[in-house]
Amino acid sequence: MLKKVVIFLSLITCITCSGHGPSVFLSNGYKAIYKSSTCDPDKPFPQMVLIPFFENASQIVPNCKTYPKHETALALFIFYHKWVEYFDDRNFAVRGMLEKVMIQWDTNKKISKSSYSLKGKPLENHNIIGRVESNSMTWVWQGYNHKISQSALFHELVHMAIRAKYGEHGDPDHEGTKYRGWTSAHSVMIVESKQMLQAFNL
Ligand SMILES: [Zn+2]
């Protein structure tokens, strides 16, 4: 009888922990090109470096410290982990976005003629720390204290994820009511993702 119970339990375990369930959200192998795509401090900047494990994702860096590719890759893993936890990604639209995203890091902020606050208030000639440039490209200032968790990377990725999910725009007015997509849950998800990144001292 005991033997039967053990077999039954191990079968259940096999089913629930198959290793190919929803928790395995990115299964790309480590491609040879990732090894050769590195930042070279002796070559002119900006430089483009591929982000390992994210297919064709890349970053344009102003120096080799902003940011090492393994740090950016970890940030993307954390972003996706949190996104799936909050909103799921059944058709892999967000995963597809992450697998072709190009992140342009900058050591300087920019001024935008028109933008929106998180609550949807229109702003003019405001200092900005990130901006989505296209379906697959975003510009991001390096962040306070030179930390990815204190940059706008996750904020911009939410814009791009919304764009990938719903087509059309990426909800430029955030929690405002002019465009749809961004909810308070998205803002909370960003905060939690940043905390997770901080746990890795990034
Ligand atoms: Zn925004």
PDB file of C-alpha atoms and ligand atoms in Angstrom:
ATOM      1  CA  MET A   1       0.000   0.000   0.000  1.00  0.00           C
ATOM      2  CA  LEU A   2       2.754   2.430   1.016  1.00  0.00           C
ATOM      3  CA  LYS A   3       4.562   1.656  -2.221  1.00  0.00           C
ATOM      4  CA  LYS A   4       1.442   2.536  -4.206  1.00  0.00           C
ATOM      5  CA  VAL A   5       1.122   5.843  -2.371  1.00  0.00           C
ATOM      6  CA  VAL A   6       4.745   6.700  -3.082  1.00  0.00           C
ATOM      7  CA  ILE A   7       4.317   5.906  -6.777  1.00  0.00           C
ATOM      8  CA  PHE A   8       1.121   7.947  -6.887  1.00  0.00           C
ATOM      9  CA  LEU A   9       2.781  10.911  -5.185  1.00  0.00           C
ATOM     10  CA  SER A  10       5.791  10.810  -7.465  1.00  0.00           C
ATOM     11  CA  LEU A  11       3.484  10.728 -10.487  1.00  0.00           C
ATOM     12  CA  ILE A  12       1.656  13.825  -9.202  1.00  0.00           C
ATOM     13  CA  THR A  13       5.022  15.518  -8.659  1.00  0.00           C
ATOM     14  CA  CYS A  14       6.038  14.660 -12.203  1.00  0.00           C
ATOM     15  CA  ILE A  15       2.921  16.277 -13.546  1.00  0.00           C
ATOM     16  CA  THR A  16       3.119  19.454 -11.504  1.00  0.00           C
ATOM     17  CA  CYS A  17       6.860  20.012 -11.767  1.00  0.00           C
ATOM     18  CA  SER A  18       7.535  18.931 -15.327  1.00  0.00           C
ATOM     19  CA  GLY A  19      10.091  21.691 -15.850  1.00  0.00           C
ATOM     20  CA  HIS A  20       8.290  22.920 -18.936  1.00  0.00           C
ATOM     21  CA  GLY A  21       5.399  24.640 -17.244  1.00  0.00           C
ATOM     22  CA  PRO A  22       4.656  28.338 -17.260  1.00  0.00           C
ATOM     23  CA  SER A  23       7.600  29.037 -14.936  1.00  0.00           C
ATOM     24  CA  VAL A  24       9.992  28.325 -17.794  1.00  0.00           C
ATOM     25  CA  PHE A  25       9.329  31.522 -19.644  1.00  0.00           C
ATOM     26  CA  LEU A  26      12.582  31.959 -21.495  1.00  0.00           C
ATOM     27  CA  SER A  27      14.411  28.939 -22.786  1.00  0.00           C
ATOM     28  CA  ASN A  28      16.914  30.402 -25.230  1.00  0.00           C
ATOM     29  CA  GLY A  29      20.293  28.744 -25.263  1.00  0.00           C
ATOM     30  CA  TYR A  30      23.493  30.687 -24.812  1.00  0.00           C
ATOM     31  CA  LYS A  31      24.454  31.455 -28.415  1.00  0.00           C
ATOM     32  CA  ALA A  32      28.066  31.711 -29.533  1.00  0.00           C
ATOM     33  CA  ILE A  33      27.463  35.274 -30.702  1.00  0.00           C
ATOM     34  CA  TYR A  34      26.729  36.374 -27.129  1.00  0.00           C
ATOM     35  CA  LYS A  35      30.281  35.493 -26.194  1.00  0.00           C
ATOM     36  CA  SER A  36      31.798  37.602 -28.982  1.00  0.00           C
ATOM     37  CA  SER A  37      29.445  40.556 -28.516  1.00  0.00           C
ATOM     38  CA  THR A  38      31.206  42.486 -25.773  1.00  0.00           C
ATOM     39  CA  CYS A  39      31.938  46.058 -24.802  1.00  0.00           C
ATOM     40  CA  ASP A  40      35.484  47.187 -25.639  1.00  0.00           C
ATOM     41  CA  PRO A  41      36.693  50.187 -23.586  1.00  0.00           C
ATOM     42  CA  ASP A  42      39.398  50.912 -26.171  1.00  0.00           C
ATOM     43  CA  LYS A  43      36.990  51.327 -29.090  1.00  0.00           C
ATOM     44  CA  PRO A  44      34.891  54.441 -29.821  1.00  0.00           C
ATOM     45  CA  PHE A  45      31.502  54.901 -28.168  1.00  0.00           C
ATOM     46  CA  PRO A  46      28.569  54.411 -28.387  1.00  0.00           C
ATOM     47  CA  GLN A  47      28.838  50.656 -28.915  1.00  0.00           C
ATOM     48  CA  MET A  48      26.156  48.047 -29.537  1.00  0.00           C
ATOM     49  CA  VAL A  49      26.205  44.864 -27.467  1.00  0.00           C
ATOM     50  CA  LEU A  50      23.811  41.899 -27.678  1.00  0.00           C
ATOM     51  CA  ILE A  51      21.961  40.965 -24.493  1.00  0.00           C
ATOM     52  CA  PRO A  52      22.464  37.262 -23.762  1.00  0.00           C
ATOM     53  CA  PHE A  53      19.449  34.893 -23.644  1.00  0.00           C
ATOM     54  CA  PHE A  54      17.133  37.390 -25.350  1.00  0.00           C
ATOM     55  CA  GLU A  55      17.571  36.390 -28.979  1.00  0.00           C
ATOM     56  CA  ASN A  56      18.081  39.685 -30.824  1.00  0.00           C
ATOM     57  CA  ALA A  57      17.831  42.087 -27.896  1.00  0.00           C
ATOM     58  CA  SER A  58      20.640  44.600 -27.732  1.00  0.00           C
ATOM     59  CA  GLN A  59      21.843  47.700 -25.977  1.00  0.00           C
ATOM     60  CA  ILE A  60      23.714  50.767 -27.123  1.00  0.00           C
ATOM     61  CA  VAL A  61      26.115  51.835 -24.410  1.00  0.00           C
ATOM     62  CA  PRO A  62      27.923  55.161 -23.838  1.00  0.00           C
ATOM     63  CA  ASN A  63      30.654  53.371 -21.851  1.00  0.00           C
ATOM     64  CA  CYS A  64      31.286  49.803 -20.665  1.00  0.00           C
ATOM     65  CA  LYS A  65      29.933  50.471 -17.191  1.00  0.00           C
ATOM     66  CA  THR A  66      26.472  51.551 -18.424  1.00  0.00           C
ATOM     67  CA  TYR A  67      25.656  48.709 -18.232  1.00  0.00           C
ATOM     68  CA  PRO A  68      27.430  45.330 -18.356  1.00  0.00           C
ATOM     69  CA  LYS A  69      25.270  43.039 -20.504  1.00  0.00           C
ATOM     70  CA  HIS A  70      24.728  40.444 -17.757  1.00  0.00           C
ATOM     71  CA  GLU A  71      23.194  43.175 -15.584  1.00  0.00           C
ATOM     72  CA  THR A  72      20.820  44.266 -18.327  1.00  0.00           C
ATOM     73  CA  ALA A  73      19.919  40.627 -19.034  1.00  0.00           C
ATOM     74  CA  LEU A  74      19.082  40.064 -15.364  1.00  0.00           C
ATOM     75  CA  ALA A  75      16.932  43.200 -15.396  1.00  0.00           C
ATOM     76  CA  LEU A  76      14.996  41.843 -18.386  1.00  0.00           C
ATOM     77  CA  PHE A  77      14.513  38.458 -16.685  1.00  0.00           C
ATOM     78  CA  ILE A  78      13.158  40.195 -13.589  1.00  0.00           C
ATOM     79  CA  PHE A  79      10.888  42.403 -15.676  1.00  0.00           C
ATOM     80  CA  TYR A  80       9.408  39.399 -17.465  1.00  0.00           C
ATOM     81  CA  HIS A  81       9.072  37.381 -14.283  1.00  0.00           C
ATOM     82  CA  LYS A  82       7.028  40.196 -12.732  1.00  0.00           C
ATOM     83  CA  TRP A  83       5.048  40.869 -15.887  1.00  0.00           C
ATOM     84  CA  VAL A  84       3.933  37.233 -16.103  1.00  0.00           C
ATOM     85  CA  GLU A  85       3.091  37.225 -12.408  1.00  0.00           C
ATOM     86  CA  TYR A  86       0.862  40.278 -12.803  1.00  0.00           C
ATOM     87  CA  PHE A  87      -0.565  40.140 -16.305  1.00  0.00           C
ATOM     88  CA  ASP A  88       0.505  36.812 -17.887  1.00  0.00           C
ATOM     89  CA  ASP A  89       1.728  36.597 -21.466  1.00  0.00           C
ATOM     90  CA  ARG A  90      -0.240  33.805 -23.095  1.00  0.00           C
ATOM     91  CA  ASN A  91       0.473  34.811 -26.676  1.00  0.00           C
ATOM     92  CA  PHE A  92       4.127  35.664 -25.850  1.00  0.00           C
ATOM     93  CA  ALA A  93       3.700  39.201 -27.188  1.00  0.00           C
ATOM     94  CA  VAL A  94       5.747  40.642 -24.326  1.00  0.00           C
ATOM     95  CA  ARG A  95       8.396  37.951 -24.573  1.00  0.00           C
ATOM     96  CA  GLY A  96       8.655  38.683 -28.296  1.00  0.00           C
ATOM     97  CA  MET A  97       9.106  42.383 -27.527  1.00  0.00           C
ATOM     98  CA  LEU A  98      11.909  41.635 -25.044  1.00  0.00           C
ATOM     99  CA  GLU A  99      13.616  39.376 -27.578  1.00  0.00           C
ATOM    100  CA  LYS A 100      14.057  42.226 -30.032  1.00  0.00           C
ATOM    101  CA  VAL A 101      14.270  45.287 -27.803  1.00  0.00           C
ATOM    102  CA  MET A 102      17.122  47.744 -28.285  1.00  0.00           C
ATOM    103  CA  ILE A 103      17.957  49.791 -25.203  1.00  0.00           C
ATOM    104  CA  GLN A 104      19.918  52.970 -25.741  1.00  0.00           C
ATOM    105  CA  TRP A 105      21.559  54.027 -22.481  1.00  0.00           C
ATOM    106  CA  ASP A 106      22.522  57.663 -22.009  1.00  0.00           C
ATOM    107  CA  THR A 107      24.542  59.484 -19.352  1.00  0.00           C
ATOM    108  CA  ASN A 108      22.440  62.641 -19.902  1.00  0.00           C
ATOM    109  CA  LYS A 109      18.754  63.375 -19.427  1.00  0.00           C
ATOM    110  CA  LYS A 110      16.665  64.966 -22.168  1.00  0.00           C
ATOM    111  CA  ILE A 111      13.971  67.605 -22.351  1.00  0.00           C
ATOM    112  CA  SER A 112      10.651  66.669 -23.915  1.00  0.00           C
ATOM    113  CA  LYS A 113       8.289  69.259 -25.407  1.00  0.00           C
ATOM    114  CA  SER A 114       5.251  67.315 -24.270  1.00  0.00           C
ATOM    115  CA  SER A 115       4.838  64.345 -21.971  1.00  0.00           C
ATOM    116  CA  TYR A 116       2.529  63.097 -19.210  1.00  0.00           C
ATOM    117  CA  SER A 117       2.944  62.551 -15.489  1.00  0.00           C
ATOM    118  CA  LEU A 118       2.218  59.097 -14.032  1.00  0.00           C
ATOM    119  CA  LYS A 119      -1.298  60.242 -13.176  1.00  0.00           C
ATOM    120  CA  GLY A 120      -1.889  61.525 -16.707  1.00  0.00           C
ATOM    121  CA  LYS A 121      -1.250  65.243 -16.249  1.00  0.00           C
ATOM    122  CA  PRO A 122       0.152  66.864 -19.450  1.00  0.00           C
ATOM    123  CA  LEU A 123       3.650  68.319 -19.003  1.00  0.00           C
ATOM    124  CA  GLU A 124       5.552  70.748 -21.219  1.00  0.00           C
ATOM    125  CA  ASN A 125       9.298  71.122 -21.676  1.00  0.00           C
ATOM    126  CA  HIS A 126       9.906  68.667 -18.900  1.00  0.00           C
ATOM    127  CA  ASN A 127      13.110  66.798 -18.012  1.00  0.00           C
ATOM    128  CA  ILE A 128      12.674  63.186 -19.058  1.00  0.00           C
ATOM    129  CA  ILE A 129      14.663  60.090 -18.069  1.00  0.00           C
ATOM    130  CA  GLY A 130      13.332  57.666 -20.682  1.00  0.00           C
ATOM    131  CA  ARG A 131      11.376  57.564 -23.916  1.00  0.00           C
ATOM    132  CA  VAL A 132      10.082  54.818 -26.192  1.00  0.00           C
ATOM    133  CA  GLU A 133      11.332  55.591 -29.698  1.00  0.00           C
ATOM    134  CA  SER A 134       9.637  52.765 -31.645  1.00  0.00           C
ATOM    135  CA  ASN A 135       8.096  49.288 -31.214  1.00  0.00           C
ATOM    136  CA  SER A 136      11.515  47.889 -30.497  1.00  0.00           C
ATOM    137  CA  MET A 137      13.652  50.777 -29.314  1.00  0.00           C
ATOM    138  CA  THR A 138      13.796  52.803 -26.137  1.00  0.00           C
ATOM    139  CA  TRP A 139      16.103  55.514 -24.907  1.00  0.00           C
ATOM    140  CA  VAL A 140      16.886  55.419 -21.167  1.00  0.00           C
ATOM    141  CA  TRP A 141      18.949  57.726 -18.966  1.00  0.00           C
ATOM    142  CA  GLN A 142      21.374  55.715 -16.790  1.00  0.00           C
ATOM    143  CA  GLY A 143      19.447  56.359 -13.567  1.00  0.00           C
ATOM    144  CA  TYR A 144      20.097  57.897 -10.167  1.00  0.00           C
ATOM    145  CA  ASN A 145      23.251  56.663  -8.405  1.00  0.00           C
ATOM    146  CA  HIS A 146      24.064  54.762 -11.600  1.00  0.00           C
ATOM    147  CA  LYS A 147      21.620  51.933 -10.821  1.00  0.00           C
ATOM    148  CA  ILE A 148      19.346  50.205 -13.333  1.00  0.00           C
ATOM    149  CA  SER A 149      16.731  49.953 -10.572  1.00  0.00           C
ATOM    150  CA  GLN A 150      16.773  53.744 -10.329  1.00  0.00           C
ATOM    151  CA  SER A 151      16.431  54.281 -14.052  1.00  0.00           C
ATOM    152  CA  ALA A 152      13.250  54.399 -16.117  1.00  0.00           C
ATOM    153  CA  LEU A 153      14.033  51.101 -17.882  1.00  0.00           C
ATOM    154  CA  PHE A 154      11.104  49.146 -16.404  1.00  0.00           C
ATOM    155  CA  HIS A 155       8.769  52.093 -16.936  1.00  0.00           C
ATOM    156  CA  GLU A 156       9.678  52.226 -20.636  1.00  0.00           C
ATOM    157  CA  LEU A 157       9.403  48.442 -20.953  1.00  0.00           C
ATOM    158  CA  VAL A 158       5.837  48.644 -19.623  1.00  0.00           C
ATOM    159  CA  HIS A 159       5.024  51.156 -22.387  1.00  0.00           C
ATOM    160  CA  MET A 160       6.533  48.748 -24.923  1.00  0.00           C
ATOM    161  CA  ALA A 161       4.777  45.711 -23.431  1.00  0.00           C
ATOM    162  CA  ILE A 162       1.415  47.519 -23.638  1.00  0.00           C
ATOM    163  CA  ARG A 163       2.200  48.422 -27.227  1.00  0.00           C
ATOM    164  CA  ALA A 164       3.125  44.806 -28.012  1.00  0.00           C
ATOM    165  CA  LYS A 165      -0.024  43.526 -26.341  1.00  0.00           C
ATOM    166  CA  TYR A 166      -2.627  45.933 -27.703  1.00  0.00           C
ATOM    167  CA  GLY A 167      -0.949  47.279 -30.839  1.00  0.00           C
ATOM    168  CA  GLU A 168      -1.441  51.006 -31.493  1.00  0.00           C
ATOM    169  CA  HIS A 169       0.089  53.192 -28.723  1.00  0.00           C
ATOM    170  CA  GLY A 170       1.895  52.292 -25.493  1.00  0.00           C
ATOM    171  CA  ASP A 171      -0.419  54.415 -23.344  1.00  0.00           C
ATOM    172  CA  PRO A 172       1.622  57.627 -23.079  1.00  0.00           C
ATOM    173  CA  ASP A 173      -0.566  59.132 -20.322  1.00  0.00           C
ATOM    174  CA  HIS A 174      -0.018  56.187 -17.950  1.00  0.00           C
ATOM    175  CA  GLU A 175      -2.778  56.076 -15.323  1.00  0.00           C
ATOM    176  CA  GLY A 176      -4.592  58.953 -17.042  1.00  0.00           C
ATOM    177  CA  THR A 177      -7.825  58.263 -18.923  1.00  0.00           C
ATOM    178  CA  LYS A 178      -6.970  59.574 -22.394  1.00  0.00           C
ATOM    179  CA  TYR A 179      -5.317  56.327 -23.538  1.00  0.00           C
ATOM    180  CA  ARG A 180      -6.083  52.810 -22.317  1.00  0.00           C
ATOM    181  CA  GLY A 181      -3.701  50.103 -21.190  1.00  0.00           C
ATOM    182  CA  TRP A 182      -1.754  51.369 -18.172  1.00  0.00           C
ATOM    183  CA  THR A 183      -3.417  50.711 -14.801  1.00  0.00           C
ATOM    184  CA  SER A 184      -2.307  51.253 -11.201  1.00  0.00           C
ATOM    185  CA  ALA A 185      -1.288  47.567 -11.234  1.00  0.00           C
ATOM    186  CA  HIS A 186       1.347  48.422 -13.844  1.00  0.00           C
ATOM    187  CA  SER A 187       2.765  51.117 -11.582  1.00  0.00           C
ATOM    188  CA  VAL A 188       2.882  48.676  -8.645  1.00  0.00           C
ATOM    189  CA  MET A 189       4.506  46.036 -10.819  1.00  0.00           C
ATOM    190  CA  ILE A 190       7.278  48.511 -11.709  1.00  0.00           C
ATOM    191  CA  VAL A 191       7.928  49.294  -8.038  1.00  0.00           C
ATOM    192  CA  GLU A 192       8.145  45.592  -7.162  1.00  0.00           C
ATOM    193  CA  SER A 193      10.395  44.842 -10.141  1.00  0.00           C
ATOM    194  CA  LYS A 194      12.755  47.595  -9.029  1.00  0.00           C
ATOM    195  CA  GLN A 195      12.847  46.210  -5.496  1.00  0.00           C
ATOM    196  CA  MET A 196      13.713  42.801  -6.891  1.00  0.00           C
ATOM    197  CA  LEU A 197      16.518  44.324  -8.934  1.00  0.00           C
ATOM    198  CA  GLN A 198      17.802  46.159  -5.860  1.00  0.00           C
ATOM    199  CA  ALA A 199      18.097  42.805  -4.109  1.00  0.00           C
ATOM    200  CA  PHE A 200      20.837  42.060  -6.649  1.00  0.00           C
ATOM    201  CA  ASN A 201      22.445  45.430  -5.932  1.00  0.00           C
ATOM    202  CA  LEU A 202      21.614  46.668  -9.427  1.00  0.00           C
TER     203      LEU A 202
HETATM  204 ZN    ZN B   1       5.931  56.987 -19.471  1.00  0.00          ZN
END
